[in-house]
Coordinates of C-alpha atoms and ligand atoms in Angstrom, one line a residue:
X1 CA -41.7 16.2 -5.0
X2 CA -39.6 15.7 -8.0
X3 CA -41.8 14.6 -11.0
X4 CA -40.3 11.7 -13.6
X5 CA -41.6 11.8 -16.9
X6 CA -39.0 10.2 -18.9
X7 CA -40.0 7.0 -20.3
X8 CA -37.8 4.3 -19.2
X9 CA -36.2 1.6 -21.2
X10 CA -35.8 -2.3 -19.9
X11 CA -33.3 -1.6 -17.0
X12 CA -35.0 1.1 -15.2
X13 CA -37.5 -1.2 -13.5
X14 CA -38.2 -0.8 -10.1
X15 CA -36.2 -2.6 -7.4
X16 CA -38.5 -5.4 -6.6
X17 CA -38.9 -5.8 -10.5
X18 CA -35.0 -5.8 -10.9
X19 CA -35.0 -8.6 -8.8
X20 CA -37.5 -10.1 -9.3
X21 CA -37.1 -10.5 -13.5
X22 CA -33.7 -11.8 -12.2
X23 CA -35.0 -14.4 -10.4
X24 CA -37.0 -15.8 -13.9
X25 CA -33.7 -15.1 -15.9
X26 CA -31.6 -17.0 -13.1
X27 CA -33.3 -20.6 -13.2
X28 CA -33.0 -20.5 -16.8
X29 CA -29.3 -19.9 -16.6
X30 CA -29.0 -22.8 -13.8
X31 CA -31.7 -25.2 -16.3
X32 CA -28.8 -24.5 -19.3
X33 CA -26.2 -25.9 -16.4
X34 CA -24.2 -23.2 -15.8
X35 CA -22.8 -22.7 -12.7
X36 CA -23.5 -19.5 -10.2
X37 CA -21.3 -17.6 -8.0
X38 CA -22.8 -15.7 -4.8
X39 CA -20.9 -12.4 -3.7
X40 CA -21.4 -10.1 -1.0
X41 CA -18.9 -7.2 -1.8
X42 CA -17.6 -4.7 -4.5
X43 CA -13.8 -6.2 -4.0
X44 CA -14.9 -9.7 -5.5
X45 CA -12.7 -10.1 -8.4
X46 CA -15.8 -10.6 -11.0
X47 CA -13.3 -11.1 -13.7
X48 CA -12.4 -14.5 -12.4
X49 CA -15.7 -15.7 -12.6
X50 CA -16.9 -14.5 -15.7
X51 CA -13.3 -15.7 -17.2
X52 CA -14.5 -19.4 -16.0
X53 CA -18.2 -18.9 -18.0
X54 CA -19.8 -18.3 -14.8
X55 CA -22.5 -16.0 -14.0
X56 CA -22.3 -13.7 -10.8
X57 CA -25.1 -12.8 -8.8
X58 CA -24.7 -10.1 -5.8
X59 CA -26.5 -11.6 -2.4
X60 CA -26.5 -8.4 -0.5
X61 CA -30.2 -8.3 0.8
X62 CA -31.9 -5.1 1.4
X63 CA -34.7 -5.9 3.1
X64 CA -35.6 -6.9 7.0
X65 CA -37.9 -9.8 5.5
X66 CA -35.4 -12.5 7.3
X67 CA -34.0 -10.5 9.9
X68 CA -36.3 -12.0 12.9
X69 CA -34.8 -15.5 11.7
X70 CA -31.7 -14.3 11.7
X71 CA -31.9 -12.7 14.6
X72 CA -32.3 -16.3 16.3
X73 CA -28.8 -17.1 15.8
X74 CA -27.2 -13.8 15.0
X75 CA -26.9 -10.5 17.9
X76 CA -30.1 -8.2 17.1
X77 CA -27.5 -5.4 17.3
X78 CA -25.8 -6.5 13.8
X79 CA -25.5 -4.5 10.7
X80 CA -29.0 -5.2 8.9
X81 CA -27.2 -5.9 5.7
X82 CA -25.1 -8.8 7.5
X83 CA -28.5 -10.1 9.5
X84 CA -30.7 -9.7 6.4
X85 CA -28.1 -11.7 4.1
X86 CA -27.7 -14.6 6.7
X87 CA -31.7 -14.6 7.2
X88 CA -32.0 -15.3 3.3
X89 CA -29.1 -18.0 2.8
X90 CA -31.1 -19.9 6.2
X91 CA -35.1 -20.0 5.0
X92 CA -33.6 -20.6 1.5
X93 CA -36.1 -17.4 0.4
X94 CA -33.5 -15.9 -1.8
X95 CA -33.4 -17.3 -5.1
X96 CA -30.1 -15.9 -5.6
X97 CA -28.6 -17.6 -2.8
X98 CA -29.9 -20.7 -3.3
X99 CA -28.9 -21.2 -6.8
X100 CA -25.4 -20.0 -6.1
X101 CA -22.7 -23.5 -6.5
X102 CA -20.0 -21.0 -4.8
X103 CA -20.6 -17.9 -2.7
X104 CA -17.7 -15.7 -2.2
X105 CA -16.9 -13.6 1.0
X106 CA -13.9 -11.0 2.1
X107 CA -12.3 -10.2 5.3
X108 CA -13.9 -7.1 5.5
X109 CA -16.1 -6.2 8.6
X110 CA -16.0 -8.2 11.7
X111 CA -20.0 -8.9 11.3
X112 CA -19.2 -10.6 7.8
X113 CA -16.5 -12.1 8.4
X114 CA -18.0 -14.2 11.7
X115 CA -21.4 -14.3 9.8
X116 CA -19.6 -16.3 6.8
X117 CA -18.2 -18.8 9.3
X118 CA -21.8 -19.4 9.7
X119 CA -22.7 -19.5 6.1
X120 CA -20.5 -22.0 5.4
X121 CA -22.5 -24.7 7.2
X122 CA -25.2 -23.8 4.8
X123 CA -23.6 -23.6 1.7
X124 CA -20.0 -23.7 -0.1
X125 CA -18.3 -20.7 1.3
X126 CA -15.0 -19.3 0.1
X127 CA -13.5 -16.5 1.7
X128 CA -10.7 -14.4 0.0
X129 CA -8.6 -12.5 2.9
X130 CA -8.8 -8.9 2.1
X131 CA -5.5 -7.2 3.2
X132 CA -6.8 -3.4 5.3
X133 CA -3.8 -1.8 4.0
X134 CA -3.7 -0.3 0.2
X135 CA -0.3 0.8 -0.7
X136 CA 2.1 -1.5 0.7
X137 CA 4.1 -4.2 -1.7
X138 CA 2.9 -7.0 1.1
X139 CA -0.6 -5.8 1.0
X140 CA -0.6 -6.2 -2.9
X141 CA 1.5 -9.8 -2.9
X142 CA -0.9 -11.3 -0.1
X143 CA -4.1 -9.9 -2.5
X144 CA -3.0 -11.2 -5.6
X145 CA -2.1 -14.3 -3.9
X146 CA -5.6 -14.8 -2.3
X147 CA -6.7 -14.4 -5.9
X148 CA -4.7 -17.1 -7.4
X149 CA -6.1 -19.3 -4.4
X150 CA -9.6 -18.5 -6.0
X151 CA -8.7 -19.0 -9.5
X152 CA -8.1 -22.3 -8.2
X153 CA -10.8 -23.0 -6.3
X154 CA -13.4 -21.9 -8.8
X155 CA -11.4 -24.2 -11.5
X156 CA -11.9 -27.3 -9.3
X157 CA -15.2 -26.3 -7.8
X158 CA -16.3 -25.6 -11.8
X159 CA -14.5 -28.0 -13.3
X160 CA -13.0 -25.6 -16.0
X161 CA -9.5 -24.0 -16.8
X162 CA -9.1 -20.4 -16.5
X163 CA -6.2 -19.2 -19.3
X164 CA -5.0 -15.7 -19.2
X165 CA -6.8 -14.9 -22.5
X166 CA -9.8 -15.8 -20.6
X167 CA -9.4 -13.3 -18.1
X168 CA -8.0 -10.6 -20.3
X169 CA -11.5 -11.0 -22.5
X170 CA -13.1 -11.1 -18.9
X171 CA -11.3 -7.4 -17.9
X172 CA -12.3 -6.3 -21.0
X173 CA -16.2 -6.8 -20.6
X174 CA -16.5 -5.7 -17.1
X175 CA -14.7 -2.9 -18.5
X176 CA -17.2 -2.0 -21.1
X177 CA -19.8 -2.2 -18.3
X178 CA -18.3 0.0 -15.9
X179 CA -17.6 2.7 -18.7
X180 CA -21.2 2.6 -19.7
X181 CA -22.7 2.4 -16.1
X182 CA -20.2 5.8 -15.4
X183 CA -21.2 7.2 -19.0
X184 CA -25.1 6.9 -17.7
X185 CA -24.5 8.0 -14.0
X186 CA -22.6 10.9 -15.6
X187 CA -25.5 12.7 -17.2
X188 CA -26.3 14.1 -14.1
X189 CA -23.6 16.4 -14.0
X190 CA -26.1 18.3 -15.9
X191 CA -28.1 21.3 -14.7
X192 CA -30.4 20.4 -13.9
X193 CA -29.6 16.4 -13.9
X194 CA -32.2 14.7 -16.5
X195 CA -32.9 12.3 -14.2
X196 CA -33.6 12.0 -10.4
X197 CA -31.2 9.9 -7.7
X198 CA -33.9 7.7 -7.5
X199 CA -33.6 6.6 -11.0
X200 CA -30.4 6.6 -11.3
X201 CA -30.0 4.2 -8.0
X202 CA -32.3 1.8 -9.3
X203 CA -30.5 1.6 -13.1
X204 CA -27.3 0.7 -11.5
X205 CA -28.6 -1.1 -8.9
X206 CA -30.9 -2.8 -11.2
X207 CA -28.3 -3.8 -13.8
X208 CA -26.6 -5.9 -11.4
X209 CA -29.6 -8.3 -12.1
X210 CA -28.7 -8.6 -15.7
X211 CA -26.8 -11.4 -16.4
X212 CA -26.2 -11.6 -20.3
X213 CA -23.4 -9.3 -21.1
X214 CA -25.1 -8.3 -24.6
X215 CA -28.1 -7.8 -23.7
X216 CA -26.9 -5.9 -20.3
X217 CA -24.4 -3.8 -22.5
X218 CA -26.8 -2.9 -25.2
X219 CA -30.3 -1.8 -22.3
X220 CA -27.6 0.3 -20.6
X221 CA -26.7 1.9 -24.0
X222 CA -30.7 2.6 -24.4
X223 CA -31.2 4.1 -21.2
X224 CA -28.4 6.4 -22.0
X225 CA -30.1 7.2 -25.4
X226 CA -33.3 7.6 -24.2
X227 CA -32.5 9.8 -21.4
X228 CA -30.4 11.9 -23.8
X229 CA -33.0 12.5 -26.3
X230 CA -35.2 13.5 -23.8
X231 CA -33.4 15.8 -22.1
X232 CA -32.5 17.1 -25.6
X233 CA -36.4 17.3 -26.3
X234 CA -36.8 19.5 -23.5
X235 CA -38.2 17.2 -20.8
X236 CA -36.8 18.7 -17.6
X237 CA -38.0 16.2 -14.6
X238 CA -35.6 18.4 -12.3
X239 CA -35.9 22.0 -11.0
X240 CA -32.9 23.7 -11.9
X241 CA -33.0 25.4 -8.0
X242 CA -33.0 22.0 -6.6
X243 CA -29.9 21.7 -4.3
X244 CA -27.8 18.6 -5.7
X245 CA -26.6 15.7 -3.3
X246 CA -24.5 13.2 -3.0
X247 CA -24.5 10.1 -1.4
X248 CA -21.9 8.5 0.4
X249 CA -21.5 5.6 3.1
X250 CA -22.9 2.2 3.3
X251 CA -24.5 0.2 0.2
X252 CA -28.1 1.2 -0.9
X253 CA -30.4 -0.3 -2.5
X254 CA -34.3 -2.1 -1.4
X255 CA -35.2 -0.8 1.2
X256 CA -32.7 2.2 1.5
X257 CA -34.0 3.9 -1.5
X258 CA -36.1 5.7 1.6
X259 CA -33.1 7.7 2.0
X260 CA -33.5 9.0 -1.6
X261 CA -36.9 9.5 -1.4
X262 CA -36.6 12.1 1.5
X263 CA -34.6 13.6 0.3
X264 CA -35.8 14.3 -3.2
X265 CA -39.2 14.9 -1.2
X266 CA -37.3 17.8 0.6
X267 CA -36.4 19.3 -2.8
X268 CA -33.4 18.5 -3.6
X269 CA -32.0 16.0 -6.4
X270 CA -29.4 13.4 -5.5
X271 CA -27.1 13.5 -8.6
X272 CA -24.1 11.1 -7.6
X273 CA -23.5 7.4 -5.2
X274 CA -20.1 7.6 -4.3
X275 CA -21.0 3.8 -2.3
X276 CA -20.6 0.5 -3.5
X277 CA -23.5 1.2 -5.5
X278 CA -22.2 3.9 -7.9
X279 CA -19.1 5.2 -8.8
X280 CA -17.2 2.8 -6.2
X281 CA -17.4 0.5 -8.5
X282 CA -17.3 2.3 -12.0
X283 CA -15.0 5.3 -11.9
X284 CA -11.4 3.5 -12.5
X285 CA -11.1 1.1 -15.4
X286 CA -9.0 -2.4 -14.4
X287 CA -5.6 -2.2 -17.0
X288 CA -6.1 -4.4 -20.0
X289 CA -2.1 -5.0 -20.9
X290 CA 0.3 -7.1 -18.6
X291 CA -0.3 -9.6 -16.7
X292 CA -4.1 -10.1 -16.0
X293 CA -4.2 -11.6 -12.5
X294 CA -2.1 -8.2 -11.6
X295 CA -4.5 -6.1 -13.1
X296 CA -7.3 -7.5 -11.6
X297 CA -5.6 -7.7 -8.3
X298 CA -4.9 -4.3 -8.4
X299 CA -7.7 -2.6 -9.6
X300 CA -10.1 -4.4 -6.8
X301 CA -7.4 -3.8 -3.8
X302 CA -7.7 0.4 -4.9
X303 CA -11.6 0.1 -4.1
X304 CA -12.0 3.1 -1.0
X305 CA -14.5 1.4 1.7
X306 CA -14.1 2.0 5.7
X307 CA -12.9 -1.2 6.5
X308 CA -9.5 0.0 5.1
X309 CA -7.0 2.2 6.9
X310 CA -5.8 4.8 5.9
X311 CA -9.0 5.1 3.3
X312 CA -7.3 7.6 1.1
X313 CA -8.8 6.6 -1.7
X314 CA -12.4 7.1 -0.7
X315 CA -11.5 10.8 0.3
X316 CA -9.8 11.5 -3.1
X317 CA -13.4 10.1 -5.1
X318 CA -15.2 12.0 -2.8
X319 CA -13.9 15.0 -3.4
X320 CA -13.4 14.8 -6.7
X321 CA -16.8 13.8 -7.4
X322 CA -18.3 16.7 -5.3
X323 CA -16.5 19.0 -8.3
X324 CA -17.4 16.9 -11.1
X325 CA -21.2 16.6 -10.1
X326 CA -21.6 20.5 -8.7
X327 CA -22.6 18.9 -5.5
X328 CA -24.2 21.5 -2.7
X329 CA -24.5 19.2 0.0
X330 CA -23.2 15.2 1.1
X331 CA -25.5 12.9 2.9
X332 CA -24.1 10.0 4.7
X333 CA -26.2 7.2 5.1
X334 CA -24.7 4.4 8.1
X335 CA -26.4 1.8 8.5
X336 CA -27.3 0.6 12.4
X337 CA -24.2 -0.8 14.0
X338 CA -21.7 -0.3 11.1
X339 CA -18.7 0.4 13.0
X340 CA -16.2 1.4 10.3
X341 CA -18.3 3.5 8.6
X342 CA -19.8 5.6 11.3
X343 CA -16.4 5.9 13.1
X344 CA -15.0 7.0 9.6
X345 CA -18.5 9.4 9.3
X346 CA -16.3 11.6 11.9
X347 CA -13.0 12.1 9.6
X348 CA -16.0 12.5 6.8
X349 CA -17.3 15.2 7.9
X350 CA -14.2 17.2 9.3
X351 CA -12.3 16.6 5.6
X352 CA -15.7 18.4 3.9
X353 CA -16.4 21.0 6.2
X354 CA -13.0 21.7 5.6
X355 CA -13.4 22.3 2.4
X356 CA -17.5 24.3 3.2
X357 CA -19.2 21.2 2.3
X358 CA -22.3 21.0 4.0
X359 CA -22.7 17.4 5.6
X360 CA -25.2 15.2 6.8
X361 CA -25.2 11.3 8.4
X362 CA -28.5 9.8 8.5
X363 CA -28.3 6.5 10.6
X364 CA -30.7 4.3 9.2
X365 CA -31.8 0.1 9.3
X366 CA -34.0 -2.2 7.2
X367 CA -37.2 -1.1 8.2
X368 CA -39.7 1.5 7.5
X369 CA -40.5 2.9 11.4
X370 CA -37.7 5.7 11.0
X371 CA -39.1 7.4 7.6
X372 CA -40.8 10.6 9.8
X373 CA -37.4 11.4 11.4
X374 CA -34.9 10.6 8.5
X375 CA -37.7 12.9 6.6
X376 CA -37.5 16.0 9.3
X377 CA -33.8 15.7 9.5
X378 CA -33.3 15.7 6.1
X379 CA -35.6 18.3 5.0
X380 CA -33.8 20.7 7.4
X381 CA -30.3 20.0 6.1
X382 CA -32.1 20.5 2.6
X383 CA -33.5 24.0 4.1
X384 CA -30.3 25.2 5.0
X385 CA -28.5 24.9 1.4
Ligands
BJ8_401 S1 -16.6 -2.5 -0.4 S2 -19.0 -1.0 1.7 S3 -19.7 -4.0 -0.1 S4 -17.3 -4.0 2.7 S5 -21.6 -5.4 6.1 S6 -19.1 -2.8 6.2 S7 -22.6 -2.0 6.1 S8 -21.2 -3.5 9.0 S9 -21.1 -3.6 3.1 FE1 -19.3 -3.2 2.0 FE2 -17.6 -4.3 0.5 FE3 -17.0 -2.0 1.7 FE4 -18.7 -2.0 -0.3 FE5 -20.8 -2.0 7.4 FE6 -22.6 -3.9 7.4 FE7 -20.0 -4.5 7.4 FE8 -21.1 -3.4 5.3

């Protein structure tokens, strides 16, 4: 077991901490009157909202707390994330989604897509149609287009104009985030990495529950102090033998941290998230000059996930991140009855062995019954690096 000794500023807290200090900070920002947007995905244009003086708040639930109510309405044989989402927006248990004026969906898997037709009887629903294609001029017209419909929507809903200085200020922040966020993840191309997966999942997840840009932007710029000067001091909480992983597939987060946690039980360290929550979302910055909208269309459209096809641009971070981070082994974690992403695990797999990558998929859900067998499976594939 991996020992970690560094001491941890603000936004290392654990995940239920995360979320739960969010909750606190989130009726105080809905008692000052200002409005809240729900999202469930990494393409929701973020800039648009912030650009409006909203705050954003991401509803993706991680744990099966809600799925037996969900599962009343909703096919047990769903995505957990999907059935675990809907089962908070019905019993009204998530904070988040209960405080959110506007929540935001995409056309990206079937599951969502029907779930949010749902959704929308409980709350105000607006759903962006997410083109599958990446590189084709119709692809990018219909995006930016379905972005202009939201602008609009959020400036009625919200009763606010949107300018373009507004949204260039807006790029500009979330800018300064994702460079800090990568700047942080990036220590751990280290040897070894000065702090473990596990950490590192729950800063980035964690910081998602931060909703004043100062403050955010200045703890992430501790944490990357801190962890500095203490790797400079000599604190190793890493063997330098231990194999490095990295993640990709499906969201984490909650619950799914038990993926981590076998693995770095096994031995091993898990120095990079190439999902939705890591470099997915950090590793590009969105253009600042030109014509805003544009930018921020096209930056979000260029975000790899399986739901598009082809998903080149998964494959290029992928492998590009296994050289940048050292990486000895990938570990794909599917969640039950993810379709794209466990029919893409097969093109996975072939493109890294390939190129002698050892590969892994662990199939996992929301619960807790499957730790013994994610645990054996992964401590073989650890073995045999
Ligand atoms: S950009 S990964 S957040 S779609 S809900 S696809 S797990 S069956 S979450 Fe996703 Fe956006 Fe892509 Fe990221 Fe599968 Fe479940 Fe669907 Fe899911």
């Amino acid at each position: 077991m991996i020992q970690m000794k560094t001491e941890l500023p603000q936004v290392f807290e654990s995940f239920a901490e995360a979320r739960q200090n969010g909750f606190l900070a989130m009726k105080k920002i809905k008692d000052s009157g200002t409005g809240v947007v729900g999202q469930f995905c990494t393409y929701t244009p973020q800039e648009i909202f912030t650009a409006a003086g909203l705050v954003c708040v991401g509803l993706c639930s991680t744990s099966d707390e809600t799925i037996p109510a969900a599962e009343k309405i909703l096919p047990s044989n769903l995505c957990p994330l999907i059935k675990s989402s809907y089962g908070f927006a019905i019993t009204d248990k998530c904070p988040y989604m209960y405080f959110s004026d506007l929540v935001v969906g995409e056309t990206t898997c079937d599951g969502k897509v029907k779930m949010y037709e749902l959704l929308a009887k409980e709350k105000n629903v607006h759903i962006l149609e997410l083109p599958r294609r990446q590189d084709t001029l119709e692809a990018k017209a219909l995006w930016r287009a379905e972005l202009v419909r939201l602008k609009e929507r959020v400036e009625k809903d919200f009763g606010v104009t949107i300018t373009d200085d507004n949204l260039r200020d807006a790029i500009r922040r979330r800018n300064v985030e994702r460079r800090l966020l990568k700047e942080l993840y990036e220590l751990s191309q280290l040897t070894p990495p000065p702090i473990t997966g596990l950490r590192q999942l729950q800063i980035l997840f964690g910081a998602q529950f931060k909703f004043d840009w100062h403050e955010k932007v200045a703890e992430i710029q501790r944490a990357i102090d801190s962890i500095r000067a203490a790797y400079e001091a000599g604190e190793r909480p890493v063997s330098e033998a231990a194999p490095r992983i990295l993640i990709t597939g499906c969201p984490m987060g909650g619950v799914t941290e038990k993926v981590i946690k076998v693995i770095e039980e096994a031995g091993a360290v898990v120095v990079a998230f190439e999902n939705c929550t890591g470099a997915k979302q950090m590793d590009r910055q969105c253009r600042e000059e030109g014509d805003p909208l544009t930018n921020i269309a096209d930056h979000y459209l260029q975000i790899g996930c399986s739901v598009m096809t082809p998903d080149n641009n998964r494959f290029e971070l992928l492998e590009r991140l296994c050289k940048q981070f050292q990486v000895d082994g990938v570990v794909e974690m599917t969640l039950q009855a993810c379709h794209t992403y466990a029919v893409e695990a097969h093109s996975i797999k072939a493109f890294l062995q390939e190129k002698g990558m050892p590969y892994l998929q662990l199939e996992t859900d929301y619960g807790t019954a499957d730790i013994g067998q994610l645990s054996t499976r992964a401590g073989a594939f650890v073995e045999m690096l």
